[in-house]
Coordinates of N, CA and C and ligand atoms in Angstrom, one line a residue:
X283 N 0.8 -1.2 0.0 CA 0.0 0.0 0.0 C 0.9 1.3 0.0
X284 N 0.7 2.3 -1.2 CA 1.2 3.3 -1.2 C 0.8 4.4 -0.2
X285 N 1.7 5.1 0.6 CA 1.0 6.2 1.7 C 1.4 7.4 1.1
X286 N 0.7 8.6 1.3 CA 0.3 9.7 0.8 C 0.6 10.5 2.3
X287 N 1.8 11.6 1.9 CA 1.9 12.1 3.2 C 2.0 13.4 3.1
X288 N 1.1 14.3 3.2 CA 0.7 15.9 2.6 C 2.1 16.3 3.8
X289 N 2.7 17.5 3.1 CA 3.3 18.3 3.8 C 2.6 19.5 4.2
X290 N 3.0 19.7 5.4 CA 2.1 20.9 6.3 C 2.9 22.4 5.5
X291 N 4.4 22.3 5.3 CA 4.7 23.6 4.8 C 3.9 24.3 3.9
X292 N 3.2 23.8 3.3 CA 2.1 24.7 2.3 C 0.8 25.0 2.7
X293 N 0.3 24.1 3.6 CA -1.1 24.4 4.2 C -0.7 26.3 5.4
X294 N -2.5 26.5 5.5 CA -2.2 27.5 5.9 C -2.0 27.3 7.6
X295 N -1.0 27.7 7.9 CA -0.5 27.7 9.2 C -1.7 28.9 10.3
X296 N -2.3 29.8 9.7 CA -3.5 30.0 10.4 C -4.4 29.4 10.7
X297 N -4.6 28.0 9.8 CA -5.9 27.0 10.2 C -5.0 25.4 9.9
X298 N -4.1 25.7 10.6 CA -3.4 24.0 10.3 C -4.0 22.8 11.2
X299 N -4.8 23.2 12.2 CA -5.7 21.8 12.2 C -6.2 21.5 11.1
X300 N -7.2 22.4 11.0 CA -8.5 22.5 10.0 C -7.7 21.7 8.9
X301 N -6.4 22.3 7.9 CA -6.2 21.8 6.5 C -5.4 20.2 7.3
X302 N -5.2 19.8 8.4 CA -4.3 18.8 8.6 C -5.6 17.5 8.4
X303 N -6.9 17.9 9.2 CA -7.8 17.4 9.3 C -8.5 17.1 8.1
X304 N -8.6 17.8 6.9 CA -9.4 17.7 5.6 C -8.4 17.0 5.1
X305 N -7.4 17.0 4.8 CA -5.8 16.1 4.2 C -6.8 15.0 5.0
X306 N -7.1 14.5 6.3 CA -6.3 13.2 6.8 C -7.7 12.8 6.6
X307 N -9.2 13.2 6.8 CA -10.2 12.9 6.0 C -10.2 12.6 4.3
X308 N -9.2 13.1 3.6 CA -9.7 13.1 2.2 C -8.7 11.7 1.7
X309 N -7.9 11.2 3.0 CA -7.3 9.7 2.8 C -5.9 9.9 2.9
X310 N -5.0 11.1 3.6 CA -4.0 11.3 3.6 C -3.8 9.8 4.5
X311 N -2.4 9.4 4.5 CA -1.9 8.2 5.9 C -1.1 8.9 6.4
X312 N -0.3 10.3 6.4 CA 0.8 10.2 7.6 C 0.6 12.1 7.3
X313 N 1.5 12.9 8.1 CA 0.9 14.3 8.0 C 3.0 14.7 8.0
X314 N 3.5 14.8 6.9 CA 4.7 15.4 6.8 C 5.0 17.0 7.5
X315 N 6.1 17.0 8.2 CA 6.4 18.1 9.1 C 7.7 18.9 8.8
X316 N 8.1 19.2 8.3 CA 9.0 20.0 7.5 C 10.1 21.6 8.4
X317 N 11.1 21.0 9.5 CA 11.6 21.7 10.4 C 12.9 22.1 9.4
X318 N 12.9 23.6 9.5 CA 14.0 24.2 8.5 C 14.5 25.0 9.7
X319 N 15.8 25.8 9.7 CA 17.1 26.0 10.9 C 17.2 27.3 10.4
X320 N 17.5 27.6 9.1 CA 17.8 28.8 8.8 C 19.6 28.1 8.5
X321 N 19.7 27.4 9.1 CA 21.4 26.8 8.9 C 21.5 26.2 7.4
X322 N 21.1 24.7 7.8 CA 21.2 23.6 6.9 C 20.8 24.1 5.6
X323 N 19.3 24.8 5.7 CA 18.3 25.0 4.4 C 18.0 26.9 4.5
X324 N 18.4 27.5 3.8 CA 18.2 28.7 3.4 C 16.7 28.8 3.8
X325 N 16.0 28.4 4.6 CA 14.6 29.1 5.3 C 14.6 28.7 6.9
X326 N 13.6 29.2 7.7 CA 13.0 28.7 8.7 C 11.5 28.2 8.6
X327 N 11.2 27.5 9.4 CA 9.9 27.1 9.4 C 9.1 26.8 10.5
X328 N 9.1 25.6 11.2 CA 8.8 25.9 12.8 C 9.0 24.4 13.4
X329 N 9.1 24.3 14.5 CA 9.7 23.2 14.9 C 9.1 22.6 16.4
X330 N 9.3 22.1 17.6 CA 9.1 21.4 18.3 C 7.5 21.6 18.6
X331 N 7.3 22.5 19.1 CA 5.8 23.5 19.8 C 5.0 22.7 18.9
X332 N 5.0 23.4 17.5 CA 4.3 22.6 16.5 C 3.8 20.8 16.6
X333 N 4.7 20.6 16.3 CA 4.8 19.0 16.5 C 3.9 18.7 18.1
X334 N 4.1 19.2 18.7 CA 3.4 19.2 20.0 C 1.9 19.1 20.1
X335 N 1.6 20.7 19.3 CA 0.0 20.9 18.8 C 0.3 19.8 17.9
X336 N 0.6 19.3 17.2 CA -0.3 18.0 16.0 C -0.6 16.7 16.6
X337 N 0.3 16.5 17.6 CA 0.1 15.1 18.2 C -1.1 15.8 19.2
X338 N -1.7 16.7 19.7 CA -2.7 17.0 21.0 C -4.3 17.0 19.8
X339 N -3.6 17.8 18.7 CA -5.1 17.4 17.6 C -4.9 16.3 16.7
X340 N -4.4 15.5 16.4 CA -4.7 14.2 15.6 C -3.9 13.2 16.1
X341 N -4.4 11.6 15.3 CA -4.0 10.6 15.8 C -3.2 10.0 14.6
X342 N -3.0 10.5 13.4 CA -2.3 10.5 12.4 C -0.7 10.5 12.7
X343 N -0.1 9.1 12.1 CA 1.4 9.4 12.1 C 2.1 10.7 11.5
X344 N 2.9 11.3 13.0 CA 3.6 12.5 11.7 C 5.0 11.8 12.1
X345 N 5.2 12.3 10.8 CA 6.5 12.1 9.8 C 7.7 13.5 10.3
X346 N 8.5 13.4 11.1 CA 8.8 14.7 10.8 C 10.3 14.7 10.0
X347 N 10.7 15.4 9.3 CA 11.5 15.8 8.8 C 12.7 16.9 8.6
X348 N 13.6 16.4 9.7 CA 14.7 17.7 9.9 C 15.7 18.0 9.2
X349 N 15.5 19.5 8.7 CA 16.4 19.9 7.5 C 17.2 21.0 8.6
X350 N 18.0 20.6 9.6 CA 18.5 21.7 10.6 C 19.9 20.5 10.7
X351 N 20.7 21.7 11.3 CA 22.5 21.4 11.4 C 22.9 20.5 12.3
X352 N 21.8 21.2 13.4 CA 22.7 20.6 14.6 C 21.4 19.1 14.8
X353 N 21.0 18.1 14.0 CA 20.0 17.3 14.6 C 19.9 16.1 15.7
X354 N 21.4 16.0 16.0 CA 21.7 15.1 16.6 C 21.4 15.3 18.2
X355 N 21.3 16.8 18.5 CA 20.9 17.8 19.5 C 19.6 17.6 20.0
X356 N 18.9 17.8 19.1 CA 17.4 18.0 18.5 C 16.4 17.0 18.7
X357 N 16.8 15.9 17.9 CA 16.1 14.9 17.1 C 15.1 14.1 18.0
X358 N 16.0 13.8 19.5 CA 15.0 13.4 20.4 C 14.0 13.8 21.3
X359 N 13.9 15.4 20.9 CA 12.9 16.1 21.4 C 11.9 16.3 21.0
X360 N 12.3 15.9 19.4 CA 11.3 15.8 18.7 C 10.0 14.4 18.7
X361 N 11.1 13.6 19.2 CA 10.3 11.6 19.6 C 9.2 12.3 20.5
X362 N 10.0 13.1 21.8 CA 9.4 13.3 23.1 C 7.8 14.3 23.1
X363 N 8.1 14.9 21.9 CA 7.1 15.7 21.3 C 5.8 14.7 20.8
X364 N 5.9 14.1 20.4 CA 4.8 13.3 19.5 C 5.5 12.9 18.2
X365 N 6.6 13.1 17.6 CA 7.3 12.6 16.3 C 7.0 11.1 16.1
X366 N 6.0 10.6 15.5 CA 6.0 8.6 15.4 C 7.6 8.3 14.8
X367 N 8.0 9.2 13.5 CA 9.2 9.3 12.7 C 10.2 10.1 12.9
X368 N 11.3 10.5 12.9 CA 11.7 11.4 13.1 C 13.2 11.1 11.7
X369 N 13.3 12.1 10.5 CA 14.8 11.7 9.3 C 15.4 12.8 9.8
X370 N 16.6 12.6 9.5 CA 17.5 13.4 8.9 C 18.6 12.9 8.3
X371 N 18.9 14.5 7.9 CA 19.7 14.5 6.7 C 21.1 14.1 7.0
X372 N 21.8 12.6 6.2 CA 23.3 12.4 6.1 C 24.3 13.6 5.8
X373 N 23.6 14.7 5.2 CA 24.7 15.5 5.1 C 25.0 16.2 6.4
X374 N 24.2 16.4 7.3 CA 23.9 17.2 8.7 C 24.2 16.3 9.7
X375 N 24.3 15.3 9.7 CA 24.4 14.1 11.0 C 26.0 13.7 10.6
X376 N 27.0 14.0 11.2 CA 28.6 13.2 11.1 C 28.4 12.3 12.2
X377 N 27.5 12.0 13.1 CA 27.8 10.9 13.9 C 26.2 10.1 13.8
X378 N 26.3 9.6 12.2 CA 24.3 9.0 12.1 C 24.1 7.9 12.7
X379 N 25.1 7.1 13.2 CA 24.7 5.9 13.8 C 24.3 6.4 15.2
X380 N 25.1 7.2 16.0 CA 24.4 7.9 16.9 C 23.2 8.7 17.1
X381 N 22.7 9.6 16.1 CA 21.7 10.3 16.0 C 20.2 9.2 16.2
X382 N 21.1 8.1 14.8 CA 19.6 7.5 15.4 C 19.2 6.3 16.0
X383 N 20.0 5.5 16.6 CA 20.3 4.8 17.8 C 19.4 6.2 18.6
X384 N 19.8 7.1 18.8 CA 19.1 7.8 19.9 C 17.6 8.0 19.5
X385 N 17.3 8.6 18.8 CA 16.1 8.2 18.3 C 14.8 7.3 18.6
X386 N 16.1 6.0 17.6 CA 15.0 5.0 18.6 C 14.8 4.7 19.9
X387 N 15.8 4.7 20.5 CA 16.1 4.9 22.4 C 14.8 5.7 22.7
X388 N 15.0 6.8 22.0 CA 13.5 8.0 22.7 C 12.2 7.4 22.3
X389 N 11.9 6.4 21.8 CA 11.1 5.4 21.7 C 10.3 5.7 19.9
X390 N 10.9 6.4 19.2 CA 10.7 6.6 17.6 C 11.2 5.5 16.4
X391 N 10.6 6.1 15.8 CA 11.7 5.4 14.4 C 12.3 6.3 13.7
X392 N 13.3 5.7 13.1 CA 14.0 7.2 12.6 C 14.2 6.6 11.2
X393 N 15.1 8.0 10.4 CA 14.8 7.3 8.7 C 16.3 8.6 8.5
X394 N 17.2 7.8 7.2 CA 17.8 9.1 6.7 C 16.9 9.9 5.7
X395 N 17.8 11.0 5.3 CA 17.7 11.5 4.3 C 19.0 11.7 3.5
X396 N 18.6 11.6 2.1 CA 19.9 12.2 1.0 C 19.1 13.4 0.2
X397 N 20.1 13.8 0.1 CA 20.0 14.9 -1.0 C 20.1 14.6 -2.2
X398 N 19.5 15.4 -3.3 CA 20.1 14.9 -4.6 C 20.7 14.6 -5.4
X399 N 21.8 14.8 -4.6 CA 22.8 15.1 -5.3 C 24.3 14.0 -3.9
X400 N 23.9 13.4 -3.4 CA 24.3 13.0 -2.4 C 24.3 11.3 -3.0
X401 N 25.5 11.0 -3.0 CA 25.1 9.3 -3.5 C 24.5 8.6 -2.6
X402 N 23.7 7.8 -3.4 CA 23.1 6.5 -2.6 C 23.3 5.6 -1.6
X403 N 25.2 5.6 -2.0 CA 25.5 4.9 -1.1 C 26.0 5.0 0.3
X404 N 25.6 6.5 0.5 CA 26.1 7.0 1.6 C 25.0 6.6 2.8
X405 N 24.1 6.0 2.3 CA 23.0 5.4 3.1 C 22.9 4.0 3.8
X406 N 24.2 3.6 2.9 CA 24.8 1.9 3.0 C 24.7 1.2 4.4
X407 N 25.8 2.2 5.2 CA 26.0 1.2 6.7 C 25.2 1.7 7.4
X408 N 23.8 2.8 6.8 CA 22.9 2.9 8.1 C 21.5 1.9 7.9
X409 N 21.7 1.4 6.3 CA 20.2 0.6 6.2 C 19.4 -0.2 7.3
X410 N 20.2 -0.9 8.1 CA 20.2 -2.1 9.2 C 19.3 -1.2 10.7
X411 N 19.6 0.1 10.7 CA 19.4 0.7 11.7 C 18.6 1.8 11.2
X412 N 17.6 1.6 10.1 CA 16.9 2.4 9.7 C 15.1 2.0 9.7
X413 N 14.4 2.8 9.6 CA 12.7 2.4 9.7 C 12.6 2.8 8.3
X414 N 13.2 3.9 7.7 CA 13.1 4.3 6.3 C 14.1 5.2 5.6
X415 N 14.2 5.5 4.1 CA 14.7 6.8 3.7 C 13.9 7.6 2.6
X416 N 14.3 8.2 3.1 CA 14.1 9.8 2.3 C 14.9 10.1 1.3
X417 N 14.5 9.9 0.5 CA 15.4 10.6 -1.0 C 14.1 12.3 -1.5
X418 N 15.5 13.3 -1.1 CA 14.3 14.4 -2.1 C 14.8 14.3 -3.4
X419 N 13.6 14.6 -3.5 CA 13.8 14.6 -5.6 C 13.8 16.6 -6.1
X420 N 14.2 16.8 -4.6 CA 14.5 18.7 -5.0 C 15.7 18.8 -4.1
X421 N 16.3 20.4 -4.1 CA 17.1 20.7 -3.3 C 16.4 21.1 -2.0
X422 N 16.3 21.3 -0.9 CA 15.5 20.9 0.3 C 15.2 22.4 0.5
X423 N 14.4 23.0 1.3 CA 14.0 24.8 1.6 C 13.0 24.5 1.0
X424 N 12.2 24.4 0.4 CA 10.9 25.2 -0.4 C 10.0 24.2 -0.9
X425 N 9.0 24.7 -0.6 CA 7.9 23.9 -1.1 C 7.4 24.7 -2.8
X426 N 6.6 23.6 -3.7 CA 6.9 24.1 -4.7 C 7.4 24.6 -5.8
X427 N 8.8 23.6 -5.5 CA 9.5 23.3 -6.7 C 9.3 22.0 -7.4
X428 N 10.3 22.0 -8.9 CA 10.5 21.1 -9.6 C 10.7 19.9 -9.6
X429 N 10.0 18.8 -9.8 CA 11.1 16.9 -9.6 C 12.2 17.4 -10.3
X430 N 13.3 16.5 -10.0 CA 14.6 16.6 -10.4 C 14.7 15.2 -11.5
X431 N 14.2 14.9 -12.1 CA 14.0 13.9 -13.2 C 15.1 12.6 -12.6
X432 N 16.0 12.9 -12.6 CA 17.0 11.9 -12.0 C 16.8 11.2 -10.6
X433 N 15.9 11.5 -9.9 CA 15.7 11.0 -8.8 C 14.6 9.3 -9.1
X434 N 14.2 9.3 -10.4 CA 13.7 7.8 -10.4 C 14.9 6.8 -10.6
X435 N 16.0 7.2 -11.1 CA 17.0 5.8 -11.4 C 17.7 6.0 -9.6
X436 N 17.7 6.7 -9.1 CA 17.7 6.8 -7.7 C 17.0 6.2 -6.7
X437 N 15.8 6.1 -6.8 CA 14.7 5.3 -6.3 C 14.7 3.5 -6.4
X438 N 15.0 3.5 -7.9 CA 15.5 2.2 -8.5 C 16.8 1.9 -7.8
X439 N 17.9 2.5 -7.9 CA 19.0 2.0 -7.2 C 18.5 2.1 -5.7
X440 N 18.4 2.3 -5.0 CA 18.4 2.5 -3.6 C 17.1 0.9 -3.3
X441 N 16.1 1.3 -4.0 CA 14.9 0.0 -3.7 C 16.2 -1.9 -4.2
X442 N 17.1 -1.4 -5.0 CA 17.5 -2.6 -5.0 C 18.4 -3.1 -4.3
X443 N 19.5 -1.8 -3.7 CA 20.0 -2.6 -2.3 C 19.3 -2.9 -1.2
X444 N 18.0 -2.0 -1.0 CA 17.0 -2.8 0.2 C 17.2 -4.0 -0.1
X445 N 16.5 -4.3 -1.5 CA 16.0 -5.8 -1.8 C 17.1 -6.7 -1.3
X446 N 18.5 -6.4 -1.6 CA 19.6 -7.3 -2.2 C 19.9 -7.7 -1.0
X447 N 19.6 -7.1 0.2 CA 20.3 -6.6 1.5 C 19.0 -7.8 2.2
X448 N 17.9 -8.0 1.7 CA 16.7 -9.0 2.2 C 16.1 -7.9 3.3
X449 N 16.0 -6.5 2.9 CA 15.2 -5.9 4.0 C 14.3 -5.6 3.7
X450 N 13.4 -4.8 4.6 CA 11.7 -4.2 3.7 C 12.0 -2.6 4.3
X451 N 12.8 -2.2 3.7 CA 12.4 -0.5 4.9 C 11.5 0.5 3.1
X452 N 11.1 1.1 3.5 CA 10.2 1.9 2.6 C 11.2 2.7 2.6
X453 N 11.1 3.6 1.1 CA 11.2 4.7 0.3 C 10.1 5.7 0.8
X454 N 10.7 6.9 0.7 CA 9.9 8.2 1.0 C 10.6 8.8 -0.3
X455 N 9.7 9.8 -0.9 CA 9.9 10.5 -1.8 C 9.4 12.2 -1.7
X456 N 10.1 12.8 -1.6 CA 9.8 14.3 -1.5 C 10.2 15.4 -2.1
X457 N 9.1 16.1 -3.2 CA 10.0 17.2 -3.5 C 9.1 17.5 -4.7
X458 N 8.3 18.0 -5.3 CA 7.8 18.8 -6.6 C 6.7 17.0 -7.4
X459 N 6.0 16.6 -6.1 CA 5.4 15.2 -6.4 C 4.0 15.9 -6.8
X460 N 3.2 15.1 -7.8 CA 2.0 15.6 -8.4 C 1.9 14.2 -8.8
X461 N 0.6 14.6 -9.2 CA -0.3 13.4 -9.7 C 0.2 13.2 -11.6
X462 N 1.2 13.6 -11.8 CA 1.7 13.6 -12.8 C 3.2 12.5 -13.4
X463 N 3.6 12.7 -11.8 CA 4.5 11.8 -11.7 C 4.5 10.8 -10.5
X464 N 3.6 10.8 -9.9 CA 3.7 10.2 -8.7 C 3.5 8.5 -9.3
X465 N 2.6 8.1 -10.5 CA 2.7 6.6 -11.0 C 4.0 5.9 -11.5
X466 N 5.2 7.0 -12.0 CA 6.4 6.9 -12.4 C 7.2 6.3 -10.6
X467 N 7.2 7.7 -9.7 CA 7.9 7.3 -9.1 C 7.6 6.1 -8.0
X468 N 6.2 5.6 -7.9 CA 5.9 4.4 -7.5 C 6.3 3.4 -8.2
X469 N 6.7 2.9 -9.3 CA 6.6 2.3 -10.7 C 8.1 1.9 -10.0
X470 N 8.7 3.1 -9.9 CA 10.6 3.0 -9.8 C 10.9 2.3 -8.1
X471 N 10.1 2.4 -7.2 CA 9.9 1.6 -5.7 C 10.0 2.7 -4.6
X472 N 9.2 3.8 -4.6 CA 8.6 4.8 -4.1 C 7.0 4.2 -2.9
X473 N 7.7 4.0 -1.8 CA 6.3 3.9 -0.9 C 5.6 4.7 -0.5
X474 N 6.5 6.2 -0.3 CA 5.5 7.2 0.6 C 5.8 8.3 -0.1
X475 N 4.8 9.0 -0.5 CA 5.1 10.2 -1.4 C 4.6 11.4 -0.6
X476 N 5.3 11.9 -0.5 CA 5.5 13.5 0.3 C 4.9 14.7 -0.7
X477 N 3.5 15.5 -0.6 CA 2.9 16.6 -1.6 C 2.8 17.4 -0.7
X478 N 3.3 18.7 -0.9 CA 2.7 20.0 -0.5 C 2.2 20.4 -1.0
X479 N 3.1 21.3 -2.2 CA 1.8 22.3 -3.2 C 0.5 21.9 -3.3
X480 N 1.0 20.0 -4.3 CA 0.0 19.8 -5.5 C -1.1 18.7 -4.5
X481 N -1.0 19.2 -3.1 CA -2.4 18.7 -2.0 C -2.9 19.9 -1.5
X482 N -2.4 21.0 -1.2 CA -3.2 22.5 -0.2 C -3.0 23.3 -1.2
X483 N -2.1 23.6 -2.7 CA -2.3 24.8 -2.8 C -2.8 24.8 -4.5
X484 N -2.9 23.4 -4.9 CA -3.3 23.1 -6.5 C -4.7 23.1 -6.7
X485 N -4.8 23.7 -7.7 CA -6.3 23.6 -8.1 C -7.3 24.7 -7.2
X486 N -6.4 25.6 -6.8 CA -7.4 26.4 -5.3 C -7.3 25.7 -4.1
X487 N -6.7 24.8 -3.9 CA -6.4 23.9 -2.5 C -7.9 23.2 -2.7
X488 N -8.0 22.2 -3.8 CA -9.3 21.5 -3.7 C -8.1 20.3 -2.9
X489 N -7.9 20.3 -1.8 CA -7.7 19.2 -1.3 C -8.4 17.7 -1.5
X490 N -9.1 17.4 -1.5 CA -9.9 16.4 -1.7 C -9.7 15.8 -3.3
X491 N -9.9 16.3 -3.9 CA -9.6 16.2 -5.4 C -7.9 15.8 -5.6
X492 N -7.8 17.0 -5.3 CA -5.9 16.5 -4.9 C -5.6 15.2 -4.2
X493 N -6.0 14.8 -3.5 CA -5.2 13.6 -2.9 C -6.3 12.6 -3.5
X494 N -7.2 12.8 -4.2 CA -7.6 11.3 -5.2 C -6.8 11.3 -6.1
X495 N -6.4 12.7 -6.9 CA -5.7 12.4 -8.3 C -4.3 11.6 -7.9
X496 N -3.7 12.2 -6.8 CA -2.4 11.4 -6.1 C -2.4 9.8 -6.0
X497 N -3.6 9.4 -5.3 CA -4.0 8.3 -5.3 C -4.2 7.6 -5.9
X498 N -4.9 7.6 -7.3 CA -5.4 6.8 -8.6 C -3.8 7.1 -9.1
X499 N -2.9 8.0 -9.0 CA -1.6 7.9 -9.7 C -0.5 7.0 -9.6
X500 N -1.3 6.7 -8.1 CA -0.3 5.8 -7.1 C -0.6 4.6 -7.1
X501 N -1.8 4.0 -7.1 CA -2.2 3.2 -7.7 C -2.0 2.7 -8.9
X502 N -1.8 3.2 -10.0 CA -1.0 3.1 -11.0 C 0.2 2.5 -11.4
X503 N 0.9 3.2 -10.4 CA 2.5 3.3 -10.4 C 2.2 1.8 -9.9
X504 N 1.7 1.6 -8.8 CA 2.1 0.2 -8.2 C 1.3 -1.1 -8.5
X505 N 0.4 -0.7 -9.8 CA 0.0 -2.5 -10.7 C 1.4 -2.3 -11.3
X506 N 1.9 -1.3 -12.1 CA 3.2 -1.5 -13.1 C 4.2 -2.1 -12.4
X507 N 4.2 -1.4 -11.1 CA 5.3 -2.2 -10.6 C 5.3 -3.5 -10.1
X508 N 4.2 -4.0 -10.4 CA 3.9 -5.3 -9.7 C 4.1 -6.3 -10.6
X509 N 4.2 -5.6 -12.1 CA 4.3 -6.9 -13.1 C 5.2 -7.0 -14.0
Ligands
LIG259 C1 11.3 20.7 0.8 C2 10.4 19.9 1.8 C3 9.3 19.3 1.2 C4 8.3 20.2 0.6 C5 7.5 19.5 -0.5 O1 12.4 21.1 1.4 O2 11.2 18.9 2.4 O3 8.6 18.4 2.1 O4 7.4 20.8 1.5 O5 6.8 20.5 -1.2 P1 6.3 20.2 -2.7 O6 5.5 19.0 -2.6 O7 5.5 21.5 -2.9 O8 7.5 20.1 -3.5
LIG260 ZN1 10.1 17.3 3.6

């Protein structure tokens, strides 16, 4: 089963129950949380407090995702918050076996992230000690950009050292996802697809319409990949 996990950065942060609750009614599975430092990623965004309010209004797995320097600091405050997940990024973590060893300790699951530009393999000796990864298919800061077209032979490489390796951890995919490509990058071994824009801000934020098109796309992706 493909999971659909709207990112909160694009919903309006004046009514972010309200759009977290229409997402998780209209069949979202997990509610992506998007912590930027001002360091790592050329923006800020918001961070622990948040995560706090979403676990006191819903019962929906959040996903959070830390694009900040120091995360090894951090990461478990985030468990202690309500985090079900808690990634970060290989390029930000010099000590990842630690980061997420602690992690799970705080009683989470934790997941890398790569960059795009960041080889695959650098994900190698933490597979064993992982719940998932995150590959963005953008450069990280902003919601509403571009796929990076090269991120499906990326998807394909990475889904086959899971395989080779006899594991099952899921692929996350994040970064300029639409119902346009979302059948491709399930097709390539894409479990959890991360939308901001093209769920809260496409089409007028017909949310509901948005995460069916997502879904019939995803759907898609995964009879092809099945045969
Ligand atoms: C980018 C974030 C993404 C972003 C996705 O740095 O990690 O989660 O919000 O937004 P869209 O789907 O609009 O590319
Ligand atoms: Zn993200």
């Amino acid at each position: 089963m493909i999971r659909i996990a709207p990112s909160i950065l694009s919903a309006n942060m004046c009514r972010l129950e309200e759009d977290v609750k229409r997402a998780l009614s209209a069949g979202a599975d997990m509610v992506h949380v998007d912590v930027m430092d001002g360091h790592f990623v050329p923006n800020i965004t918001i961070g622990i407090p948040v995560v706090r309010s979403l676990r006191e209004c819903c019962d929906a797995e959040l996903d959070v995702h830390l694009m900040i320097r120091d995360a090894e600091r951090y990461a478990p405050s985030f468990v202690e918050a309500g985090a079900d997940i808690v990634t970060v990024h290989v390029e930000a973590a010099p000590h990842l076996n630690r980061v997420l060893t602690s992690i799970r300790e705080s009683g989470g699951q934790c997941g890398v992230v790569l960059n795009p530009a960041t080889p695959i393999s650098s994900v190698s000796e933490a597979l064993e000690i992982s719940d998932m990864v995150l590959l963005m298919s953008v450069n990280p800061g902003f919601g509403g950009q571009r796929f990076i077209g090269r991120s499906l032979e990326r998807i394909s490489k990475l889904k086959m050292m899971i395989e080779e390796r006899g594991l099952d951890i899921p692929i996350e995919i994040d970064g300029g996802i639409d119902p346009g490509n979302a059948a491709e990058v399930v097709e390539a071994g894409a479990d959890v697809l991360v939308a901001g824009s093209s769920v809260f801000t496409a089409n007028g934020g017909d949310v509901e319409n948005n995460i069916a098109a997502l879904r019939s796309a995803a759907m898609l992706g995964s009879q092809r990949r099945g045969r």
